[in-house]
XYZ file of C-alpha atoms in Angstrom:
199
model
C 88.392 91.965 94.076
C 88.926 90.812 97.588
C 92.157 88.132 97.884
C 92.806 86.069 101.059
C 96.316 86.289 102.351
C 98.383 83.533 103.888
C 97.794 84.433 107.716
C 94.146 84.835 107.289
C 93.504 88.706 106.467
C 91.956 89.870 103.137
C 92.706 92.844 101.014
C 90.955 94.568 98.343
C 92.847 94.798 95.004
C 91.481 97.765 92.749
C 92.696 99.966 90.154
C 94.739 103.148 91.281
C 93.267 106.262 90.780
C 94.206 110.042 90.633
C 92.687 110.446 94.257
C 95.152 107.963 95.380
C 98.058 110.674 95.032
C 98.434 111.399 98.890
C 97.791 107.664 99.885
C 100.824 106.581 97.577
C 103.055 109.307 99.190
C 102.430 108.099 102.689
C 102.606 104.555 101.467
C 106.335 105.502 99.811
C 107.261 107.129 103.080
C 106.400 104.087 105.184
C 108.755 101.402 103.233
C 112.080 100.676 104.465
C 114.844 101.832 102.285
C 115.622 98.448 101.330
C 112.215 97.856 99.928
C 112.336 101.362 98.260
C 115.977 100.354 96.467
C 114.530 97.335 95.313
C 111.721 98.764 93.661
C 113.413 102.005 91.960
C 117.036 100.224 91.715
C 118.358 103.192 93.720
C 117.669 105.342 97.017
C 114.385 107.741 96.848
C 113.306 109.109 100.090
C 110.395 110.795 98.774
C 108.518 110.839 95.632
C 108.413 114.124 94.008
C 105.049 115.567 92.507
C 105.731 114.468 88.965
C 106.273 111.156 90.040
C 103.047 110.901 91.737
C 101.016 112.421 88.938
C 102.618 109.625 86.577
C 102.200 106.979 89.157
C 98.888 107.601 89.851
C 97.088 109.228 86.858
C 97.133 106.261 84.355
C 94.913 105.470 81.750
C 94.694 101.601 82.689
C 95.109 100.652 79.066
C 98.740 101.387 77.768
C 99.616 102.336 81.679
C 97.987 99.691 83.980
C 98.220 100.266 88.076
C 96.591 98.129 90.643
C 96.677 98.702 94.703
C 95.948 96.843 97.457
C 94.233 98.308 100.437
C 92.810 96.844 103.566
C 89.040 96.876 103.404
C 88.821 97.976 107.161
C 91.340 101.172 106.405
C 90.784 101.827 102.546
C 92.785 104.740 103.077
C 96.068 103.065 103.668
C 97.960 101.345 100.538
C 99.459 98.015 101.307
C 101.055 97.317 97.809
C 101.349 98.548 94.259
C 101.820 96.854 91.028
C 101.772 98.216 87.460
C 102.816 97.757 83.715
C 103.527 100.253 81.294
C 103.237 99.303 77.773
C 106.121 99.569 75.238
C 104.869 102.036 72.473
C 107.165 100.384 69.962
C 106.170 96.870 70.589
C 102.481 97.227 72.104
C 102.139 93.489 72.835
C 105.075 93.943 75.362
C 105.399 95.990 78.834
C 107.361 96.313 81.628
C 105.958 95.722 84.943
C 107.342 96.594 88.767
C 105.713 95.978 92.296
C 105.879 96.957 95.758
C 104.688 95.561 98.823
C 104.381 97.164 102.433
C 107.356 95.460 104.571
C 105.302 94.056 107.034
C 103.271 92.256 104.468
C 105.947 90.537 102.320
C 105.882 86.936 101.773
C 102.289 86.488 102.750
C 101.086 86.012 98.870
C 100.082 89.671 98.197
C 102.866 90.202 95.736
C 101.753 87.001 93.868
C 98.015 88.052 93.702
C 99.339 91.368 92.344
C 101.437 89.331 89.782
C 98.469 87.400 88.492
C 96.097 90.275 88.700
C 98.596 92.010 86.217
C 99.010 89.215 84.092
C 95.271 89.062 83.649
C 94.870 92.726 82.748
C 97.644 92.425 80.639
C 96.126 89.605 78.555
C 92.857 91.745 78.535
C 94.767 94.397 76.912
C 96.591 92.335 74.299
C 99.605 92.371 75.844
C 101.497 88.830 75.656
C 104.951 89.162 77.577
C 105.836 91.590 80.642
C 109.640 92.418 81.443
C 111.288 93.940 84.830
C 114.470 95.103 85.506
C 115.552 94.215 89.482
C 118.876 94.303 91.746
C 120.684 91.077 91.481
C 119.855 88.772 94.051
C 116.104 89.812 94.291
C 114.590 86.511 94.148
C 111.544 87.646 95.572
C 110.903 89.652 92.460
C 112.067 87.059 89.985
C 109.319 84.961 91.687
C 106.636 87.333 91.112
C 107.393 86.826 87.253
C 106.962 83.266 87.489
C 103.789 83.338 89.262
C 102.357 85.048 86.059
C 102.390 81.649 84.510
C 104.548 81.743 81.120
C 108.343 80.661 80.437
C 110.568 82.751 82.358
C 113.945 84.142 81.109
C 116.439 85.704 83.211
C 119.091 87.866 81.659
C 121.804 88.421 84.510
C 124.108 91.513 83.791
C 126.212 92.787 86.658
C 124.103 94.178 89.558
C 120.856 94.257 87.639
C 118.825 91.385 85.993
C 116.202 91.456 83.454
C 113.492 89.288 83.757
C 111.049 88.519 80.842
C 107.983 86.581 80.924
C 105.655 85.247 78.307
C 101.879 85.111 79.319
C 99.168 82.505 79.310
C 96.336 83.385 76.842
C 93.528 82.906 79.493
C 92.520 85.484 82.325
C 90.259 84.750 85.592
C 93.443 83.256 87.511
C 93.083 85.854 90.211
C 89.706 84.574 91.040
C 90.792 81.519 90.882
C 93.662 81.868 93.324
C 91.367 83.781 95.685
C 89.024 80.763 95.555
C 91.974 78.303 96.248
C 93.162 80.383 99.413
C 89.533 80.474 100.901
C 89.294 76.988 100.565
C 92.856 76.146 102.167
C 93.694 79.030 104.427
C 97.127 79.312 105.545
C 98.664 77.486 102.222
C 102.050 79.028 101.620
C 102.960 77.332 98.398
C 101.762 79.225 95.253
C 98.690 78.190 93.772
C 99.965 78.779 90.225
C 102.471 76.180 88.861
C 106.223 77.627 89.012
C 107.763 77.020 85.765
C 111.231 76.728 85.078
C 113.748 79.705 84.539
C 115.919 79.756 81.470
C 119.058 81.451 82.239
C 120.635 83.742 79.658
C 124.390 84.231 79.570
């Protein structure tokens, strides 16, 4: 699906494929050390062959991964988002996001968060969680965009975020439509729900 961004450009959001392995390597190499640390919670200058295989060769049911690409340059990844189902609790999954530095703040992460939530509901997942460094309010915000009640467990240098998911899908199409009707809108289309903090 084509999704407009706040600067007037648009991206194509699609499932990742095993053939994206070299694209993912190049994408990772272009990320700043800060963005890599926010995604992996530590320094990770390069992805190993096993990393790349795990991150690209997914079944799109228990492990769902989406990418955003420039329609004019489809060989260049702009963002990656994924969730992995918990085998012990198949209705729950862990989510992660990473957006190219130059596109952060333009609504791409929000679009991917909503796309992930839509796919999760389609696959019977009712809640998504994520681990992030303390102070990473942007990532916390992505979980709020998913549309459910958000709970944040703050524990030293990392936070655990859990969000319930709405029962309906189709919200990515609605977001794309709203952005086309209101270009340049910088406030989220999906309502931001209150966050409940857990000591």
